[in-house]
Short mmCIF file of C-alpha atoms and ligand atoms in Angstrom, two decimals:
data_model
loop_
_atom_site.label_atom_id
_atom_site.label_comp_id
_atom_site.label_asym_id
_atom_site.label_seq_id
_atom_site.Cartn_x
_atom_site.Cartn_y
_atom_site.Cartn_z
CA UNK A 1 0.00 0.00 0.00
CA UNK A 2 1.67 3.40 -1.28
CA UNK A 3 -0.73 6.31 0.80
CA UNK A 4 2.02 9.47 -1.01
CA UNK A 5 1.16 10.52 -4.67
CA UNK A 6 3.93 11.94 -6.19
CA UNK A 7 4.04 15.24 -7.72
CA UNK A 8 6.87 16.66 -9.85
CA UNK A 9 8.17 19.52 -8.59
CA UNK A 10 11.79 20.48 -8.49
CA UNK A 11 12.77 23.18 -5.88
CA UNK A 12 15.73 25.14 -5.44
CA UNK A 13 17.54 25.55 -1.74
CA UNK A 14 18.73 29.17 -2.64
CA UNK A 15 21.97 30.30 -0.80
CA UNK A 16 20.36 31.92 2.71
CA UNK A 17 16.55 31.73 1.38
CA UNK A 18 15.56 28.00 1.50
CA UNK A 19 12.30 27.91 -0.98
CA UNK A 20 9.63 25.78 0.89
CA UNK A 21 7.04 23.78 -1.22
CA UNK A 22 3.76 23.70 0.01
CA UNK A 23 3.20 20.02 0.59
CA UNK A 24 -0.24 19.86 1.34
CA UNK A 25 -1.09 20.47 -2.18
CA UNK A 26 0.41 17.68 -3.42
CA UNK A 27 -2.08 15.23 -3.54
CA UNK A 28 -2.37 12.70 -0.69
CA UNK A 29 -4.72 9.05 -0.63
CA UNK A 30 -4.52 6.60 2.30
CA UNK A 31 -6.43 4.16 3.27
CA UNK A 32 -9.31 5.34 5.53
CA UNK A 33 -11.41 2.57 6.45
CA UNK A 34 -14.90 2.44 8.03
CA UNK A 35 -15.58 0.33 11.28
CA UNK A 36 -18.25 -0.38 13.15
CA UNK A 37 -17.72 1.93 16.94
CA UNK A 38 -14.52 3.07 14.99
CA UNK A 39 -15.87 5.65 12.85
CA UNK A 40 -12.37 6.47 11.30
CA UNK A 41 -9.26 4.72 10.90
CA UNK A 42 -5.97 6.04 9.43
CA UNK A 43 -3.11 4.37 8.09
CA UNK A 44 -0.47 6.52 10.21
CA UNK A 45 3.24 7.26 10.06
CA UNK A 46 5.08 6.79 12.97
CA UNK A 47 7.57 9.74 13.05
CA UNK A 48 9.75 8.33 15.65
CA UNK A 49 11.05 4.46 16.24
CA UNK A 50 14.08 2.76 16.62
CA UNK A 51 15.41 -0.90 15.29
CA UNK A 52 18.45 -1.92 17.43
CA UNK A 53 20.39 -4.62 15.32
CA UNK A 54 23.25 -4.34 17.29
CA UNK A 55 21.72 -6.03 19.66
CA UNK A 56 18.93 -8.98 18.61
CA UNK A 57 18.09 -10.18 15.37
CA UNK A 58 14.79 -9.63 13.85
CA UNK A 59 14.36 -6.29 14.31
CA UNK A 60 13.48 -5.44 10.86
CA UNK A 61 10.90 -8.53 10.85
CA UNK A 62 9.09 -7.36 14.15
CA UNK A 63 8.78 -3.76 13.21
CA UNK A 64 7.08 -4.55 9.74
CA UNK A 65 5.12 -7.45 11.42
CA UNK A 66 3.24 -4.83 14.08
CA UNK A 67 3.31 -1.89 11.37
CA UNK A 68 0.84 -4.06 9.47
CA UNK A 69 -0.94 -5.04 12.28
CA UNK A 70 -1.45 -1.11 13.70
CA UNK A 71 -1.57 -0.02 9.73
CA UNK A 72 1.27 1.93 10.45
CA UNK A 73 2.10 2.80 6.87
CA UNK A 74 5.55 4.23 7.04
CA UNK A 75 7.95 4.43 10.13
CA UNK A 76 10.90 7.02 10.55
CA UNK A 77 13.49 5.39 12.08
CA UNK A 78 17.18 6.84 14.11
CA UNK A 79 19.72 5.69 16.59
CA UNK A 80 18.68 5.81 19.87
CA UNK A 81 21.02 8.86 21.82
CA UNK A 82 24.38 7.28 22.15
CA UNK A 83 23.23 3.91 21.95
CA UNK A 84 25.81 2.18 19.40
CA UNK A 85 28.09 3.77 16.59
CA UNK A 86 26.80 0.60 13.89
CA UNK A 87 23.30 2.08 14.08
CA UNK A 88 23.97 4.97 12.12
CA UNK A 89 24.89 2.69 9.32
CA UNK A 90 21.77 0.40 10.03
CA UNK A 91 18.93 2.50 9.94
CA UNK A 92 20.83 3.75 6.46
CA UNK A 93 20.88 0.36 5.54
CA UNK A 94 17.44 -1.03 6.46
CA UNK A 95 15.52 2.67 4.67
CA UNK A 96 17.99 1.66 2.01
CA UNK A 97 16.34 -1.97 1.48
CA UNK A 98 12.83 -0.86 2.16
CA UNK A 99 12.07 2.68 1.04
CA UNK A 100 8.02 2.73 1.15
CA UNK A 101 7.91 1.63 4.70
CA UNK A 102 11.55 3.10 6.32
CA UNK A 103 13.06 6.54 6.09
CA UNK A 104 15.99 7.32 8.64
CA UNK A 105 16.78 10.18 10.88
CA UNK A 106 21.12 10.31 11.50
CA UNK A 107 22.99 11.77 14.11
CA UNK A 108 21.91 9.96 17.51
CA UNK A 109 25.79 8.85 17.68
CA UNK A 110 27.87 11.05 16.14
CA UNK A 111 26.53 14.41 16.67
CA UNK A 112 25.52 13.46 20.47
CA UNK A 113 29.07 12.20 20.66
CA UNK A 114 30.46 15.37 19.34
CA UNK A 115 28.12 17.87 21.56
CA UNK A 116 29.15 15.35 24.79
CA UNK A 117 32.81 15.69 24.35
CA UNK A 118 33.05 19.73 22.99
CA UNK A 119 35.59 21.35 24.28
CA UNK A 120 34.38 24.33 26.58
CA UNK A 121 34.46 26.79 25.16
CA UNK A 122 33.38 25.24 21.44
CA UNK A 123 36.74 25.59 19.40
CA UNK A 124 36.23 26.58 15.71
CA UNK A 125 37.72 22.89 14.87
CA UNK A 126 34.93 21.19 16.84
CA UNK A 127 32.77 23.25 15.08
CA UNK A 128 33.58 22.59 11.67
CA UNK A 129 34.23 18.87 12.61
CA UNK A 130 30.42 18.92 13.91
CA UNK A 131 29.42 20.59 10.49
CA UNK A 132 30.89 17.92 8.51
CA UNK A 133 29.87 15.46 10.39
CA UNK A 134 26.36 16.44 9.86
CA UNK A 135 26.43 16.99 6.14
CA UNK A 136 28.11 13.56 5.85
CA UNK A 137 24.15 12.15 7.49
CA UNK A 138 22.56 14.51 5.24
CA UNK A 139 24.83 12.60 1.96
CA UNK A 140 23.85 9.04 3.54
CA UNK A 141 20.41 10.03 2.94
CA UNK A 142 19.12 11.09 6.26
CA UNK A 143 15.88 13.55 6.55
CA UNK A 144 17.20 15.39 9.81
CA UNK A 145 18.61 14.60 12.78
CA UNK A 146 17.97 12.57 15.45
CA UNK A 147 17.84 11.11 18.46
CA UNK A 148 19.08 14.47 19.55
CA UNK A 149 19.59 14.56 23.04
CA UNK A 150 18.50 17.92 25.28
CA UNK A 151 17.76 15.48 28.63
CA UNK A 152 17.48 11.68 29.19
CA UNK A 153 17.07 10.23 32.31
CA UNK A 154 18.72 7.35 32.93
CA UNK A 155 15.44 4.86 33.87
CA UNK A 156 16.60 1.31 33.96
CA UNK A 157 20.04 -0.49 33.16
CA UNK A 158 22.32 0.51 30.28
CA UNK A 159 20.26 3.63 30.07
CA UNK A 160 22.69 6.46 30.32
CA UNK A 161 21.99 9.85 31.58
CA UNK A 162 22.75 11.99 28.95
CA UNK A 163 22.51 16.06 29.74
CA UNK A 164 23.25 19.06 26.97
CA UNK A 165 21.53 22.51 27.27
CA UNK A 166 19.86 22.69 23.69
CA UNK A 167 21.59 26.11 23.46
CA UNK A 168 24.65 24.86 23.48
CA UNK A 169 26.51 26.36 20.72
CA UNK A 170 26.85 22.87 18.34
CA UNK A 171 23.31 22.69 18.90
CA UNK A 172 22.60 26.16 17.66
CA UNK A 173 24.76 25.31 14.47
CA UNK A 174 22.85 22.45 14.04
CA UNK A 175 19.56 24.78 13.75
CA UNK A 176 21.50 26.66 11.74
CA UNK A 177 22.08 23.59 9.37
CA UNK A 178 18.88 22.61 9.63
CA UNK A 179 17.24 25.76 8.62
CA UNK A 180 19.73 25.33 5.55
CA UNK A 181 18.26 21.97 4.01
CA UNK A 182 14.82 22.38 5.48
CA UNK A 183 15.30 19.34 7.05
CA UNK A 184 13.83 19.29 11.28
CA UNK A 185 15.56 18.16 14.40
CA UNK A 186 14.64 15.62 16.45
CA UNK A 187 15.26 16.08 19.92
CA UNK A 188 14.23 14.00 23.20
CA UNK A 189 14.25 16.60 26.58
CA UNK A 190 12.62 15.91 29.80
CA UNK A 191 11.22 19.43 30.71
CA UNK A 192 12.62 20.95 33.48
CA UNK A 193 10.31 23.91 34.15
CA UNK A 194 12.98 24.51 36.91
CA UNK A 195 16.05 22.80 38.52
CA UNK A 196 14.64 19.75 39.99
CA UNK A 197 15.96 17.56 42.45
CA UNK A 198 16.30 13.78 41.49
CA UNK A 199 14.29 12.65 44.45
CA UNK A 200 11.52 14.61 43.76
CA UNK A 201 10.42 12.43 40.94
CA UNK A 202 10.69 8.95 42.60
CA UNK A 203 6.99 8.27 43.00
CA UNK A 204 6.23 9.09 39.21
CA UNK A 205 8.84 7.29 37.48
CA UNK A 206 12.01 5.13 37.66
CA UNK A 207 14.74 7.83 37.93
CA UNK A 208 15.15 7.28 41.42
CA UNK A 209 17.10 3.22 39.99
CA UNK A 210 20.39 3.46 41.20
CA UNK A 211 23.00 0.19 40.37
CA UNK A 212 26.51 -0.19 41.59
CA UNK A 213 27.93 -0.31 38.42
CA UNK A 214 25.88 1.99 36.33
CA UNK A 215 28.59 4.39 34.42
CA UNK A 216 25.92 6.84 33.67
CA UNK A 217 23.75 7.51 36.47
CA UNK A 218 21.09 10.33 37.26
CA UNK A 219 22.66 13.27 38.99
CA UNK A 220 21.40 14.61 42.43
CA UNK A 221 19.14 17.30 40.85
CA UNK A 222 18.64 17.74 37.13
CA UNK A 223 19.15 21.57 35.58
CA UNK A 224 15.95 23.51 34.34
CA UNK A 225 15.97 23.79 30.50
CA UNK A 226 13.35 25.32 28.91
CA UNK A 227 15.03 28.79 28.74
CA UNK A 228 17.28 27.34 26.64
CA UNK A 229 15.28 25.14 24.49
CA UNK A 230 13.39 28.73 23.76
CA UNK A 231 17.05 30.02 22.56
CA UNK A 232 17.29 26.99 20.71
CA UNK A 233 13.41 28.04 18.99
CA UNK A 234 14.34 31.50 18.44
CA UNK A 235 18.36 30.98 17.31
CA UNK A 236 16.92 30.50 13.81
CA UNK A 237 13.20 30.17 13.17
CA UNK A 238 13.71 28.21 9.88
CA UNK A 239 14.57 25.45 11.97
CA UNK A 240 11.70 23.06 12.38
CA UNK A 241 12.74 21.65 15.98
CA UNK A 242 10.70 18.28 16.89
CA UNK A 243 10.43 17.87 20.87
CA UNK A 244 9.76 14.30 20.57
CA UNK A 245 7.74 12.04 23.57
CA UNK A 246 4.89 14.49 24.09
CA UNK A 247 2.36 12.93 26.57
CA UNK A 248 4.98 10.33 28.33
CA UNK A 249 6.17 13.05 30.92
CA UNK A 250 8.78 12.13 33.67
CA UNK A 251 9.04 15.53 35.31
CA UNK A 252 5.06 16.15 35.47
CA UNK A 253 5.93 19.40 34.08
CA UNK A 254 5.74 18.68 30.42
CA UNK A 255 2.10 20.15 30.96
CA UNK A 256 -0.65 21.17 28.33
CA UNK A 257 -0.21 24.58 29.83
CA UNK A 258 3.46 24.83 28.82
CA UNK A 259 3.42 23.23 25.78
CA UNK A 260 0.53 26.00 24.59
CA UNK A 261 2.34 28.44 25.54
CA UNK A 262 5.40 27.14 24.11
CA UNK A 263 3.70 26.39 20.66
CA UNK A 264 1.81 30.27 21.08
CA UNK A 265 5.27 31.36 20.94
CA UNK A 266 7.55 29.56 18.70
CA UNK A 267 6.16 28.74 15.51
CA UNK A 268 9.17 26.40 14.53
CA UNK A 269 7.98 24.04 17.30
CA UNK A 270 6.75 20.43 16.58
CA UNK A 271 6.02 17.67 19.16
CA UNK A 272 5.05 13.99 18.46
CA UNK A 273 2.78 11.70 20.71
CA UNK A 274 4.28 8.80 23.07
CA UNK A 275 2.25 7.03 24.90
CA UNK A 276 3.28 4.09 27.81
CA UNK A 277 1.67 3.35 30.38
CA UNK A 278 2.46 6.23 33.01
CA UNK A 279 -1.18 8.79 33.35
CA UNK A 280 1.30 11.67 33.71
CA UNK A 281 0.71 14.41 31.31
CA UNK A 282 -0.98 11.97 28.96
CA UNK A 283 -3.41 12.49 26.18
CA UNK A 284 -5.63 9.36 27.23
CA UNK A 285 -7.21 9.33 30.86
CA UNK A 286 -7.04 6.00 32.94
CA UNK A 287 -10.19 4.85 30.65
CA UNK A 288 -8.74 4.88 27.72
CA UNK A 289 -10.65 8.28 26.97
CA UNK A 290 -9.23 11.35 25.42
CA UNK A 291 -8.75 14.42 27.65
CA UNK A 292 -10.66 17.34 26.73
CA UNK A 293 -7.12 19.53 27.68
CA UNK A 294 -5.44 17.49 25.13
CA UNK A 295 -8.43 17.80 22.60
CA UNK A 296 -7.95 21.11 22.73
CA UNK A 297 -4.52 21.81 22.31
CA UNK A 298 -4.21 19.63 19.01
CA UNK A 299 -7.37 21.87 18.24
CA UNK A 300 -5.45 24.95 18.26
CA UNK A 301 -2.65 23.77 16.84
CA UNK A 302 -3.56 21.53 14.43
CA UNK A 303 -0.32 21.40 12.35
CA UNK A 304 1.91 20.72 15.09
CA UNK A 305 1.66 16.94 16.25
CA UNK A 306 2.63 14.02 14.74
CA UNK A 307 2.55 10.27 16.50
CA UNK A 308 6.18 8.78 17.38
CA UNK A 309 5.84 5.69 19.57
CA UNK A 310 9.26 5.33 19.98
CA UNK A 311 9.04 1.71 19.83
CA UNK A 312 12.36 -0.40 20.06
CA UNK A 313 12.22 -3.40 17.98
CA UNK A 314 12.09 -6.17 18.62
CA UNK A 315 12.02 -5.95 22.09
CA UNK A 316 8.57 -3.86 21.95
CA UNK A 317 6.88 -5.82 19.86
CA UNK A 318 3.53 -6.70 21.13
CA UNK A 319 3.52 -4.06 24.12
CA UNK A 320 -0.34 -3.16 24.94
CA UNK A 321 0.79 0.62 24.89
CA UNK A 322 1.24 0.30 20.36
CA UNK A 323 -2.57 0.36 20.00
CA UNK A 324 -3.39 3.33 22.33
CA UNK A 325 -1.54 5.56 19.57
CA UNK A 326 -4.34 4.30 17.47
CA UNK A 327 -6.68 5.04 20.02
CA UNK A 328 -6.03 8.61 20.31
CA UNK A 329 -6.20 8.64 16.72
CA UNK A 330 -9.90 6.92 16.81
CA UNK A 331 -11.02 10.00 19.06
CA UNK A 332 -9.49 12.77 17.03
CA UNK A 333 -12.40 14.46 14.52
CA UNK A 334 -11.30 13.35 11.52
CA UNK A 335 -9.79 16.34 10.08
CA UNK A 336 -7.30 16.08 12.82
CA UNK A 337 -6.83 12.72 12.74
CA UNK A 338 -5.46 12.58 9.28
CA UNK A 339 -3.50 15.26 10.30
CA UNK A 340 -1.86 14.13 13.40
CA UNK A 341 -1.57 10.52 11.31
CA UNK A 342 0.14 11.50 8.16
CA UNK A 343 -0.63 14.90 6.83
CA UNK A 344 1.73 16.78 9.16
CA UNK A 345 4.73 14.22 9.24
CA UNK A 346 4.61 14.26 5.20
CA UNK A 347 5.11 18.08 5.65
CA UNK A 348 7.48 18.36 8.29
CA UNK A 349 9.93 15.64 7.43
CA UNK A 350 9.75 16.37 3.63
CA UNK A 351 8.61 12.56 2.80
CA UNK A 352 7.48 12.99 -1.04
CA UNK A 353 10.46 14.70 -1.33
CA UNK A 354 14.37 14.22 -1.66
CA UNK A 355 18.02 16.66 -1.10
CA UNK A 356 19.91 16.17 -3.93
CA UNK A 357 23.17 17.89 -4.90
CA UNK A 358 22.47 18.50 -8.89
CA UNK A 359 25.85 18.17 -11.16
CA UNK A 360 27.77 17.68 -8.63
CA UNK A 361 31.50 18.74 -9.38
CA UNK A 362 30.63 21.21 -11.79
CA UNK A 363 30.62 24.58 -11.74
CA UNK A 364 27.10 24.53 -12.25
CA UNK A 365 26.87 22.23 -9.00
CA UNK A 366 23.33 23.19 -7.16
CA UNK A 367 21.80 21.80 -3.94
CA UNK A 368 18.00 21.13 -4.71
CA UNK A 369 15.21 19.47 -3.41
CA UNK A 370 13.26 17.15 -5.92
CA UNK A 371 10.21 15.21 -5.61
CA UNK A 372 10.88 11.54 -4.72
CA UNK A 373 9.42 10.11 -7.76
CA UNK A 374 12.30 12.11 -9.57
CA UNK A 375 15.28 10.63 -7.31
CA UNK A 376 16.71 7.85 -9.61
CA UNK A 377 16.84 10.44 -12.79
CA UNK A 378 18.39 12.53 -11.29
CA UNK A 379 20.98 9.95 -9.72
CA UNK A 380 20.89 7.80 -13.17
CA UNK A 381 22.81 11.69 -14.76
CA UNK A 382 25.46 11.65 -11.92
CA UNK A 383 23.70 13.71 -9.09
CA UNK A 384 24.46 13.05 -5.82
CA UNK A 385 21.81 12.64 -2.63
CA UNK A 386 22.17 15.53 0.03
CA UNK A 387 23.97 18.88 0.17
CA UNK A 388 26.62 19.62 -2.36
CA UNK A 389 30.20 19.69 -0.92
ZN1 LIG B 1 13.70 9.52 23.25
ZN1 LIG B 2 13.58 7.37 20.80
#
């Protein structure tokens, strides 16, 4: 089942003035089925998962296996935040072998890595070696970065704590990079309203874990960040920044208040849905019904939201928290719903669309964007996928 119809455009990234298509007039068809008591379901795209084949076989299998069960129609996929240097090359690899269901996001290794072990302050060499680096995952094929890291709690074992203010300056060149391509940044950050002592937050998640031997473990109080995530917004509004996990919330400060006013006031500001099983924050109450708070916010911002389960397969295959991003779907009017399901991540991660460097080596060498349906022209006369060099 192919739910993008192609168009033919051919667009031109213009030195400092990146030409935007407008995608939703490029026609769309999905599959929108009728069901008794389920008056409207969507074949979705799941803007945010991860396949770990570093680690268990049958990743691949399991993720296509429950996308066709949840009619998940397409699935972007990244390293998790410093999980292993090979998946960089795998999600590359797997997007490669399977382009109507996969498309990757790069950068969860290397460009964590880089921002992790800056020097302080950034030195012009760790800036340009940042730069490259992230041009190189545009070249693979990438469609932005990600898992960016802002915040991650360290919540069970082998899960590090990772911390970098998203104003940090490689992060601010990465907007900057971003904004470039048109391509968005995917970045996972606890929100930290203020700074908030570790202990705090035993009774409403699993921060509180300690082991012996864990290399990474929570600090004693973790630093407020949403001043700087707002520098990050307003560094370079071109950048489209995705704050990933909206709705699983292990501060109880990733509120709907916030996150209105944070969407009133930066219009470069995406979020996609999580849900597990934790009521915190949540778009679905305890009975499985949608919360009018939630309702409303999507309501007002209608272009905004996306679903990313941030399912690891294979180990996640099968969790009962995969159908409740259906769910929410179910209870959306369906305007929204097709929205939230597919119209918005087509837009915001440029799906029908691909970064090509056009005659490459030439003097005539031009960084474009074409549609998709164009790709293997253009590579069959010698262009080259992502930015020129
Ligand atoms: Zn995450
Ligand atoms: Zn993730």
């Amino acid at each position: 089942m192919q739910i993008i119809k192609l168009s033919t455009k051919c667009i031109t990234v213009a030195t400092g003035a990146l030409a935007l298509v407008a995608l939703l007039s490029v026609p769309v068809t999905t599959r929108i089925l009728a069901q008794e008591g389920n008056p409207i379901e969507v074949a979705y795209i799941d803007t945010h998962g991860h396949i770990e084949l570093a680690f268990e076989e049958g990743g691949v299998e399991a993720a296509l296996a429950t996308m066709d069960a949840e009619g998940i129609q397409q699935m972007l996929i990244m390293p998790v935040p410093l999980g292993q240097e090979a998946d960089e090359d795998d999600v590359a690899g797997i997007a490669a072998q399977y382009p109507d269901r996969f498309a990757f996001l790069g950068g969860g290794w290397t460009l964590n890595s880089k921002i992790q072990d800056a020097p302080d302050p950034v030195s012009p060499e760790a800036l340009a070696s940042f730069e490259s680096a992230a041009l190189e995952i545009l070249r693979q094929g990438a469609i932005g970065f990600g898992e960016m890291v802002g915040e991650h709690f360290s919540l069970r074992r082998g899960h590090p704590y990772i911390s970098a203010q998203p104003d940090h300056p490689l992060f601010l060149r990465l907007a900057d990079i971003a904004a470039r391509y048109g391509v968005p940044i995917d970045l996972h950050m606890e929100a930290l309203t203020e700074n908030t002592p570790r202990d705090s937050l035993c009774e409403i998640t699993t921060v509180c874990w300690t082991h012996p031997r864990e290399t990474n473990p929570n600090p004693a109080t973790f630093p407020e960040n949403i001043t700087a995530l707002e520098t990050l917004l307003s560094h370079n509004r071109r950048a489209r920044i995705v704050w990933v996990h909206a709705g699983w919330d292990n501060t109880d400060q990733r509120t709907v208040k916030l996150m209105r006013r944070l969407l009133e006031d930066h219009p470069n500001l995406y979020m996609n849905i999580k849900f597990r099983r934790s009521l915190t924050n949540r778009p679905l109450d305890g009975a499985g019904q949608l919360r009018s708070g939630w309702l409303d916010l999507i309501r007002s911002f209608p272009d905004r939201f996306t679903i990313g389960t941030d399912a690891k397969y294979p180990a996640d295959q099968g969790e009962d928290w995969i159908p409740l991003h259906r769910e929410l779907l179910n209870q959306l009017p369906p305007d929204l719903a097709r929205k939230v399901g597919y119209l918005n991540a087509i837009r915001i991660y440029n799906l029908n669309q691909r970064l090509i460097c056009h005659r490459p080596g030439t003097r005539a060498a031009q960084t474009i964007w074409v549609d998709a349906s164009s790709l293997n022209a253009h590579l069959a006369h010698g262009d080259s996928v992502g930015p020129c060099g």
